[in-house]
């Protein structure tokens, strides 16, 4: 990612000689990989440093509003392990991304509160969908970072209505993310699936609260890309609605 959308609406191989059977499935382990979930830098820039990542995330459904583009963003770092061309021409093994497959499920054996499990069981396309993305990943270990809208607003709102979540972020679901694309020679590619644990809560990321507006900038600004995820955020209330991050009075 190079340009950051606004925080409110940020809501994103065998070489040429693959056998036909493998070509049809579009995935050979280790050729196109999602290495991890990157941590955005200041200004919402997504780095391509494999050492700057998160191993799990937190989503506070109480903060999600209808005008959000997504309830949770995932920032994959992709790696293309196909061998690079040595001819100096256009590399046939460079991968052009077309999008990501997202599946939201329970973690086997972890258990979910009955209301949340019920929401997931009936979520349909809200829990299994594709999102578009573009960009080229160079062969020979090239890296590319991206943004994935990984948890629909409608799913988060359904969980709020169902109940079953509290300030305790002990409820965990699993995001399974796969990248899709094609090499420059037309070979369809699907990455190894990446499994990411996501803690769910209602209120665990809400920091200081007051009536809107705050007289000055509060100490907890929240996640720069999405206030509902991964970091405490100070909020204010206006006509009974919770606004995160809180509105600050104009000077």
PDB file of C-alpha atoms in Angstrom:
ATOM      1  CA  UNK A   1       0.000   0.000   0.000  1.00  0.00           C
ATOM      2  CA  UNK A   2       1.253   3.389  -0.827  1.00  0.00           C
ATOM      3  CA  UNK A   3      -1.701   5.759  -0.430  1.00  0.00           C
ATOM      4  CA  UNK A   4      -3.811   5.536   2.697  1.00  0.00           C
ATOM      5  CA  UNK A   5      -7.615   5.695   2.419  1.00  0.00           C
ATOM      6  CA  UNK A   6      -9.398   7.801   5.039  1.00  0.00           C
ATOM      7  CA  UNK A   7      -9.706   6.227   8.484  1.00  0.00           C
ATOM      8  CA  UNK A   8     -13.479   6.257   8.312  1.00  0.00           C
ATOM      9  CA  UNK A   9     -13.821   4.532   4.983  1.00  0.00           C
ATOM     10  CA  UNK A  10     -10.628   2.487   5.007  1.00  0.00           C
ATOM     11  CA  UNK A  11     -12.351   0.860   4.671  1.00  0.00           C
ATOM     12  CA  UNK A  12      -6.366  -4.175  -0.092  1.00  0.00           C
ATOM     13  CA  UNK A  13       4.014 -21.959  -9.356  1.00  0.00           C
ATOM     14  CA  UNK A  14       5.591 -23.919 -11.151  1.00  0.00           C
ATOM     15  CA  UNK A  15       7.561 -22.263 -13.766  1.00  0.00           C
ATOM     16  CA  UNK A  16       6.288 -22.721 -17.268  1.00  0.00           C
ATOM     17  CA  UNK A  17       6.408 -26.494 -17.162  1.00  0.00           C
ATOM     18  CA  UNK A  18       3.789 -27.324 -14.516  1.00  0.00           C
ATOM     19  CA  UNK A  19       2.025 -30.654 -15.044  1.00  0.00           C
ATOM     20  CA  UNK A  20      -1.584 -30.255 -16.149  1.00  0.00           C
ATOM     21  CA  UNK A  21      -2.989 -31.619 -12.907  1.00  0.00           C
ATOM     22  CA  UNK A  22      -1.094 -29.061 -10.827  1.00  0.00           C
ATOM     23  CA  UNK A  23      -1.836 -26.247 -13.258  1.00  0.00           C
ATOM     24  CA  UNK A  24      -5.549 -26.923 -12.868  1.00  0.00           C
ATOM     25  CA  UNK A  25      -5.405 -26.557  -9.091  1.00  0.00           C
ATOM     26  CA  UNK A  26      -3.388 -23.338  -9.294  1.00  0.00           C
ATOM     27  CA  UNK A  27      -1.329 -23.911  -6.142  1.00  0.00           C
ATOM     28  CA  UNK A  28       1.972 -25.576  -5.425  1.00  0.00           C
ATOM     29  CA  UNK A  29       3.031 -25.133  -1.767  1.00  0.00           C
ATOM     30  CA  UNK A  30       5.729 -22.548  -1.198  1.00  0.00           C
ATOM     31  CA  UNK A  31       5.589 -20.822  -4.574  1.00  0.00           C
ATOM     32  CA  UNK A  32       3.304 -17.910  -3.672  1.00  0.00           C
ATOM     33  CA  UNK A  33       3.111 -17.232   0.057  1.00  0.00           C
ATOM     34  CA  UNK A  34       1.575 -14.801   2.502  1.00  0.00           C
ATOM     35  CA  UNK A  35       4.367 -14.409   5.044  1.00  0.00           C
ATOM     36  CA  UNK A  36       2.526 -12.507   7.769  1.00  0.00           C
ATOM     37  CA  UNK A  37       0.216  -9.633   8.727  1.00  0.00           C
ATOM     38  CA  UNK A  38       2.221  -6.406   8.543  1.00  0.00           C
ATOM     39  CA  UNK A  39       1.996  -3.569  11.072  1.00  0.00           C
ATOM     40  CA  UNK A  40       1.188  -0.237   9.348  1.00  0.00           C
ATOM     41  CA  UNK A  41       3.750   2.508   9.847  1.00  0.00           C
ATOM     42  CA  UNK A  42       2.953   6.153  10.596  1.00  0.00           C
ATOM     43  CA  UNK A  43       0.698   7.594   7.940  1.00  0.00           C
ATOM     44  CA  UNK A  44      -0.797   4.195   7.091  1.00  0.00           C
ATOM     45  CA  UNK A  45       2.127   2.988   4.957  1.00  0.00           C
ATOM     46  CA  UNK A  46       2.328  -0.814   4.849  1.00  0.00           C
ATOM     47  CA  UNK A  47       5.972  -1.951   5.012  1.00  0.00           C
ATOM     48  CA  UNK A  48       7.560  -4.880   3.179  1.00  0.00           C
ATOM     49  CA  UNK A  49       9.876  -5.736   6.077  1.00  0.00           C
ATOM     50  CA  UNK A  50       9.125  -9.356   7.129  1.00  0.00           C
ATOM     51  CA  UNK A  51      10.130  -8.521  10.704  1.00  0.00           C
ATOM     52  CA  UNK A  52       7.362  -5.933  11.223  1.00  0.00           C
ATOM     53  CA  UNK A  53       4.245  -8.025  11.743  1.00  0.00           C
ATOM     54  CA  UNK A  54       1.421  -9.096  14.072  1.00  0.00           C
ATOM     55  CA  UNK A  55       0.756 -12.726  14.985  1.00  0.00           C
ATOM     56  CA  UNK A  56      -2.867 -12.105  16.016  1.00  0.00           C
ATOM     57  CA  UNK A  57      -5.398  -9.292  15.984  1.00  0.00           C
ATOM     58  CA  UNK A  58      -8.253  -7.797  18.008  1.00  0.00           C
ATOM     59  CA  UNK A  59     -11.572  -6.478  16.697  1.00  0.00           C
ATOM     60  CA  UNK A  60     -13.884  -4.437  18.935  1.00  0.00           C
ATOM     61  CA  UNK A  61     -17.321  -4.775  17.343  1.00  0.00           C
ATOM     62  CA  UNK A  62     -18.768  -1.992  19.533  1.00  0.00           C
ATOM     63  CA  UNK A  63     -16.675   0.580  17.645  1.00  0.00           C
ATOM     64  CA  UNK A  64     -17.735  -0.484  14.133  1.00  0.00           C
ATOM     65  CA  UNK A  65     -20.122   1.935  12.430  1.00  0.00           C
ATOM     66  CA  UNK A  66     -22.222   1.514   9.303  1.00  0.00           C
ATOM     67  CA  UNK A  67     -20.063   3.985   7.357  1.00  0.00           C
ATOM     68  CA  UNK A  68     -16.870   1.945   7.845  1.00  0.00           C
ATOM     69  CA  UNK A  69     -15.533   0.237   4.741  1.00  0.00           C
ATOM     70  CA  UNK A  70     -14.698  -2.869   6.788  1.00  0.00           C
ATOM     71  CA  UNK A  71     -14.602  -3.897  10.431  1.00  0.00           C
ATOM     72  CA  UNK A  72     -11.045  -5.250  10.229  1.00  0.00           C
ATOM     73  CA  UNK A  73      -8.108  -4.827   7.852  1.00  0.00           C
ATOM     74  CA  UNK A  74      -5.491  -7.498   7.221  1.00  0.00           C
ATOM     75  CA  UNK A  75      -2.165  -6.364   5.741  1.00  0.00           C
ATOM     76  CA  UNK A  76      -0.559  -9.336   3.966  1.00  0.00           C
ATOM     77  CA  UNK A  77       3.071  -9.453   2.938  1.00  0.00           C
ATOM     78  CA  UNK A  78       3.366 -11.640  -0.164  1.00  0.00           C
ATOM     79  CA  UNK A  79       6.431 -13.459  -1.446  1.00  0.00           C
ATOM     80  CA  UNK A  80       6.914 -14.924  -4.949  1.00  0.00           C
ATOM     81  CA  UNK A  81       9.332 -17.839  -4.783  1.00  0.00           C
ATOM     82  CA  UNK A  82       9.249 -18.750  -8.467  1.00  0.00           C
ATOM     83  CA  UNK A  83      12.687 -18.521 -10.120  1.00  0.00           C
ATOM     84  CA  UNK A  84      13.348 -15.224 -11.909  1.00  0.00           C
ATOM     85  CA  UNK A  85      14.004 -14.954 -15.629  1.00  0.00           C
ATOM     86  CA  UNK A  86      17.622 -14.808 -16.758  1.00  0.00           C
ATOM     87  CA  UNK A  87      16.856 -13.588 -20.279  1.00  0.00           C
ATOM     88  CA  UNK A  88      16.474  -9.906 -19.431  1.00  0.00           C
ATOM     89  CA  UNK A  89      13.040  -9.846 -21.062  1.00  0.00           C
ATOM     90  CA  UNK A  90       9.717  -9.499 -19.248  1.00  0.00           C
ATOM     91  CA  UNK A  91       9.827 -12.062 -16.451  1.00  0.00           C
ATOM     92  CA  UNK A  92       7.235 -14.814 -17.166  1.00  0.00           C
ATOM     93  CA  UNK A  93       7.181 -15.729 -13.459  1.00  0.00           C
ATOM     94  CA  UNK A  94       6.284 -12.315 -12.106  1.00  0.00           C
ATOM     95  CA  UNK A  95       2.825 -12.661 -10.529  1.00  0.00           C
ATOM     96  CA  UNK A  96       0.085 -10.108 -11.164  1.00  0.00           C
ATOM     97  CA  UNK A  97      -2.402 -10.156  -8.303  1.00  0.00           C
ATOM     98  CA  UNK A  98      -6.149 -10.109  -8.929  1.00  0.00           C
ATOM     99  CA  UNK A  99      -7.479 -10.313  -5.364  1.00  0.00           C
ATOM    100  CA  UNK A 100      -7.845 -12.259  -2.135  1.00  0.00           C
ATOM    101  CA  UNK A 101     -10.134 -15.000  -0.882  1.00  0.00           C
ATOM    102  CA  UNK A 102     -11.336 -14.470   2.704  1.00  0.00           C
ATOM    103  CA  UNK A 103     -12.903 -17.140   4.917  1.00  0.00           C
ATOM    104  CA  UNK A 104     -13.977 -16.432   8.502  1.00  0.00           C
ATOM    105  CA  UNK A 105     -14.505 -19.552  10.619  1.00  0.00           C
ATOM    106  CA  UNK A 106     -14.274 -20.833  14.151  1.00  0.00           C
ATOM    107  CA  UNK A 107     -10.978 -22.338  15.295  1.00  0.00           C
ATOM    108  CA  UNK A 108     -11.441 -26.105  15.745  1.00  0.00           C
ATOM    109  CA  UNK A 109     -11.623 -26.951  19.424  1.00  0.00           C
ATOM    110  CA  UNK A 110     -11.631 -23.338  20.602  1.00  0.00           C
ATOM    111  CA  UNK A 111     -15.400 -22.996  20.928  1.00  0.00           C
ATOM    112  CA  UNK A 112     -17.485 -19.875  20.404  1.00  0.00           C
ATOM    113  CA  UNK A 113     -20.356 -18.375  22.415  1.00  0.00           C
ATOM    114  CA  UNK A 114     -23.560 -19.868  21.024  1.00  0.00           C
ATOM    115  CA  UNK A 115     -24.881 -16.541  19.641  1.00  0.00           C
ATOM    116  CA  UNK A 116     -21.613 -15.887  17.771  1.00  0.00           C
ATOM    117  CA  UNK A 117     -21.474 -19.433  16.419  1.00  0.00           C
ATOM    118  CA  UNK A 118     -25.036 -18.963  15.209  1.00  0.00           C
ATOM    119  CA  UNK A 119     -24.087 -15.788  13.359  1.00  0.00           C
ATOM    120  CA  UNK A 120     -21.160 -17.533  11.665  1.00  0.00           C
ATOM    121  CA  UNK A 121     -23.272 -20.558  10.736  1.00  0.00           C
ATOM    122  CA  UNK A 122     -25.697 -18.305   8.884  1.00  0.00           C
ATOM    123  CA  UNK A 123     -23.278 -15.683   7.580  1.00  0.00           C
ATOM    124  CA  UNK A 124     -23.023 -17.037   4.020  1.00  0.00           C
ATOM    125  CA  UNK A 125     -21.216 -14.572   1.758  1.00  0.00           C
ATOM    126  CA  UNK A 126     -20.361 -12.330   4.727  1.00  0.00           C
ATOM    127  CA  UNK A 127     -17.904 -14.989   5.914  1.00  0.00           C
ATOM    128  CA  UNK A 128     -16.712 -16.395   2.557  1.00  0.00           C
ATOM    129  CA  UNK A 129     -15.924 -13.879  -0.183  1.00  0.00           C
ATOM    130  CA  UNK A 130     -13.327 -12.361  -2.506  1.00  0.00           C
ATOM    131  CA  UNK A 131     -11.938  -8.834  -2.645  1.00  0.00           C
ATOM    132  CA  UNK A 132     -10.058  -7.340  -5.634  1.00  0.00           C
ATOM    133  CA  UNK A 133      -6.462  -6.118  -5.540  1.00  0.00           C
ATOM    134  CA  UNK A 134      -3.746  -5.397  -8.062  1.00  0.00           C
ATOM    135  CA  UNK A 135       0.035  -5.309  -8.106  1.00  0.00           C
ATOM    136  CA  UNK A 136       3.021  -7.249  -9.372  1.00  0.00           C
ATOM    137  CA  UNK A 137       5.144  -9.559  -7.184  1.00  0.00           C
ATOM    138  CA  UNK A 138       8.610 -10.104  -8.660  1.00  0.00           C
ATOM    139  CA  UNK A 139       9.927 -13.675  -8.947  1.00  0.00           C
ATOM    140  CA  UNK A 140      12.977 -14.816  -7.010  1.00  0.00           C
ATOM    141  CA  UNK A 141      11.677 -13.871  -3.560  1.00  0.00           C
ATOM    142  CA  UNK A 142      10.064 -10.533  -4.424  1.00  0.00           C
ATOM    143  CA  UNK A 143       7.782  -8.953  -1.829  1.00  0.00           C
ATOM    144  CA  UNK A 144       4.573  -6.908  -2.049  1.00  0.00           C
ATOM    145  CA  UNK A 145       2.345  -5.613   0.758  1.00  0.00           C
ATOM    146  CA  UNK A 146      -1.403  -5.191   0.361  1.00  0.00           C
ATOM    147  CA  UNK A 147      -4.634  -4.363   2.200  1.00  0.00           C
ATOM    148  CA  UNK A 148      -7.523  -6.805   2.623  1.00  0.00           C
ATOM    149  CA  UNK A 149     -10.964  -5.873   3.947  1.00  0.00           C
ATOM    150  CA  UNK A 150     -11.059  -8.985   6.122  1.00  0.00           C
ATOM    151  CA  UNK A 151     -14.227  -8.673   8.239  1.00  0.00           C
ATOM    152  CA  UNK A 152     -17.439  -7.184   6.798  1.00  0.00           C
ATOM    153  CA  UNK A 153     -19.254  -4.454   8.693  1.00  0.00           C
ATOM    154  CA  UNK A 154     -22.507  -6.412   8.360  1.00  0.00           C
ATOM    155  CA  UNK A 155     -20.975  -9.431  10.093  1.00  0.00           C
ATOM    156  CA  UNK A 156     -19.700  -7.323  12.994  1.00  0.00           C
ATOM    157  CA  UNK A 157     -23.103  -5.643  13.365  1.00  0.00           C
ATOM    158  CA  UNK A 158     -24.847  -9.029  13.341  1.00  0.00           C
ATOM    159  CA  UNK A 159     -22.596 -10.124  16.212  1.00  0.00           C
ATOM    160  CA  UNK A 160     -23.450  -6.973  18.160  1.00  0.00           C
ATOM    161  CA  UNK A 161     -27.157  -7.694  17.723  1.00  0.00           C
ATOM    162  CA  UNK A 162     -26.759 -11.371  18.635  1.00  0.00           C
ATOM    163  CA  UNK A 163     -24.887 -10.674  21.870  1.00  0.00           C
ATOM    164  CA  UNK A 164     -22.400 -13.063  23.392  1.00  0.00           C
ATOM    165  CA  UNK A 165     -19.359 -10.755  23.304  1.00  0.00           C
ATOM    166  CA  UNK A 166     -18.023  -8.751  26.257  1.00  0.00           C
ATOM    167  CA  UNK A 167     -15.008  -6.600  27.085  1.00  0.00           C
ATOM    168  CA  UNK A 168     -13.026  -9.802  27.520  1.00  0.00           C
ATOM    169  CA  UNK A 169     -11.349 -10.539  24.144  1.00  0.00           C
ATOM    170  CA  UNK A 170     -11.292 -14.294  24.756  1.00  0.00           C
ATOM    171  CA  UNK A 171     -13.555 -15.171  21.814  1.00  0.00           C
ATOM    172  CA  UNK A 172     -11.377 -16.044  18.802  1.00  0.00           C
ATOM    173  CA  UNK A 173     -12.242 -16.678  15.166  1.00  0.00           C
ATOM    174  CA  UNK A 174      -9.901 -17.570  12.332  1.00  0.00           C
ATOM    175  CA  UNK A 175      -9.294 -15.533   9.205  1.00  0.00           C
ATOM    176  CA  UNK A 176      -8.038 -17.649   6.320  1.00  0.00           C
ATOM    177  CA  UNK A 177      -6.593 -15.449   3.574  1.00  0.00           C
ATOM    178  CA  UNK A 178      -5.411 -16.619   0.143  1.00  0.00           C
ATOM    179  CA  UNK A 179      -3.989 -14.444  -2.632  1.00  0.00           C
ATOM    180  CA  UNK A 180      -4.995 -14.991  -6.261  1.00  0.00           C
ATOM    181  CA  UNK A 181      -3.302 -13.921  -9.470  1.00  0.00           C
ATOM    182  CA  UNK A 182      -1.550 -15.023 -12.639  1.00  0.00           C
ATOM    183  CA  UNK A 183       2.023 -15.124 -13.864  1.00  0.00           C
ATOM    184  CA  UNK A 184       2.956 -12.992 -16.860  1.00  0.00           C
ATOM    185  CA  UNK A 185       2.767 -16.124 -18.995  1.00  0.00           C
ATOM    186  CA  UNK A 186      -0.875 -16.688 -17.988  1.00  0.00           C
ATOM    187  CA  UNK A 187      -0.543 -19.366 -15.308  1.00  0.00           C
ATOM    188  CA  UNK A 188      -3.216 -18.937 -12.610  1.00  0.00           C
ATOM    189  CA  UNK A 189      -1.782 -18.838  -9.092  1.00  0.00           C
ATOM    190  CA  UNK A 190      -3.291 -19.217  -5.623  1.00  0.00           C
ATOM    191  CA  UNK A 191      -1.161 -18.703  -2.548  1.00  0.00           C
ATOM    192  CA  UNK A 192      -0.829 -21.056   0.367  1.00  0.00           C
ATOM    193  CA  UNK A 193      -3.688 -20.204   2.761  1.00  0.00           C
ATOM    194  CA  UNK A 194      -2.658 -18.031   5.697  1.00  0.00           C
ATOM    195  CA  UNK A 195      -4.442 -18.578   9.023  1.00  0.00           C
ATOM    196  CA  UNK A 196      -4.740 -15.572  11.319  1.00  0.00           C
ATOM    197  CA  UNK A 197      -6.382 -15.653  14.799  1.00  0.00           C
ATOM    198  CA  UNK A 198      -8.683 -12.705  15.488  1.00  0.00           C
ATOM    199  CA  UNK A 199      -9.919 -11.912  19.001  1.00  0.00           C
ATOM    200  CA  UNK A 200     -13.443 -10.488  19.223  1.00  0.00           C
ATOM    201  CA  UNK A 201     -14.796  -8.262  21.980  1.00  0.00           C
ATOM    202  CA  UNK A 202     -17.324  -5.558  22.693  1.00  0.00           C
ATOM    203  CA  UNK A 203     -15.682  -2.591  24.390  1.00  0.00           C
ATOM    204  CA  UNK A 204     -12.164  -3.912  25.045  1.00  0.00           C
ATOM    205  CA  UNK A 205     -10.469  -1.279  22.845  1.00  0.00           C
ATOM    206  CA  UNK A 206     -12.556   1.676  24.068  1.00  0.00           C
ATOM    207  CA  UNK A 207     -10.319   3.876  26.195  1.00  0.00           C
ATOM    208  CA  UNK A 208     -11.382   7.215  27.676  1.00  0.00           C
ATOM    209  CA  UNK A 209     -14.939   8.312  26.928  1.00  0.00           C
ATOM    210  CA  UNK A 210     -16.614  11.703  27.284  1.00  0.00           C
ATOM    211  CA  UNK A 211     -19.311  13.761  25.628  1.00  0.00           C
ATOM    212  CA  UNK A 212     -18.351  15.094  22.232  1.00  0.00           C
ATOM    213  CA  UNK A 213     -16.222  16.995  21.544  1.00  0.00           C
ATOM    214  CA  UNK A 214     -12.975  16.419  23.428  1.00  0.00           C
ATOM    215  CA  UNK A 215     -11.438  19.789  24.422  1.00  0.00           C
ATOM    216  CA  UNK A 216      -8.053  18.587  23.097  1.00  0.00           C
ATOM    217  CA  UNK A 217      -6.555  15.561  21.406  1.00  0.00           C
ATOM    218  CA  UNK A 218      -6.977  12.521  23.696  1.00  0.00           C
ATOM    219  CA  UNK A 219      -3.977  10.322  24.585  1.00  0.00           C
ATOM    220  CA  UNK A 220      -5.188   7.174  22.780  1.00  0.00           C
ATOM    221  CA  UNK A 221      -5.669   7.950  19.069  1.00  0.00           C
ATOM    222  CA  UNK A 222      -6.259   4.304  18.102  1.00  0.00           C
ATOM    223  CA  UNK A 223      -5.133   2.447  15.020  1.00  0.00           C
ATOM    224  CA  UNK A 224      -4.319   4.881  12.228  1.00  0.00           C
ATOM    225  CA  UNK A 225      -6.039   2.710   9.604  1.00  0.00           C
ATOM    226  CA  UNK A 226      -9.146   1.582  11.494  1.00  0.00           C
ATOM    227  CA  UNK A 227     -10.242   2.599  15.018  1.00  0.00           C
ATOM    228  CA  UNK A 228     -11.998  -0.744  15.643  1.00  0.00           C
ATOM    229  CA  UNK A 229      -8.818  -2.827  15.554  1.00  0.00           C
ATOM    230  CA  UNK A 230      -5.684  -3.667  17.489  1.00  0.00           C
ATOM    231  CA  UNK A 231      -5.143  -0.553  19.652  1.00  0.00           C
ATOM    232  CA  UNK A 232      -6.976   1.350  22.435  1.00  0.00           C
ATOM    233  CA  UNK A 233      -8.866   4.397  21.207  1.00  0.00           C
ATOM    234  CA  UNK A 234     -10.480   7.277  23.097  1.00  0.00           C
ATOM    235  CA  UNK A 235     -14.130   7.854  22.115  1.00  0.00           C
ATOM    236  CA  UNK A 236     -16.859  10.377  22.687  1.00  0.00           C
ATOM    237  CA  UNK A 237     -20.628  10.083  22.664  1.00  0.00           C
ATOM    238  CA  UNK A 238     -22.995  12.173  20.601  1.00  0.00           C
ATOM    239  CA  UNK A 239     -26.773  11.689  20.800  1.00  0.00           C
ATOM    240  CA  UNK A 240     -26.168   8.282  22.307  1.00  0.00           C
ATOM    241  CA  UNK A 241     -23.791   7.170  19.538  1.00  0.00           C
ATOM    242  CA  UNK A 242     -20.196   6.182  20.228  1.00  0.00           C
ATOM    243  CA  UNK A 243     -17.674   7.963  17.976  1.00  0.00           C
ATOM    244  CA  UNK A 244     -14.170   6.510  17.831  1.00  0.00           C
ATOM    245  CA  UNK A 245     -11.773   8.223  17.642  1.00  0.00           C
ATOM    246  CA  UNK A 246     -13.471  11.018  19.543  1.00  0.00           C
ATOM    247  CA  UNK A 247     -14.182  14.337  17.887  1.00  0.00           C
ATOM    248  CA  UNK A 248     -11.886  17.144  19.056  1.00  0.00           C
ATOM    249  CA  UNK A 249     -13.148  20.704  19.457  1.00  0.00           C
ATOM    250  CA  UNK A 250     -11.891  23.181  16.902  1.00  0.00           C
ATOM    251  CA  UNK A 251      -9.546  25.747  18.372  1.00  0.00           C
TER     252      UNK A 251
END
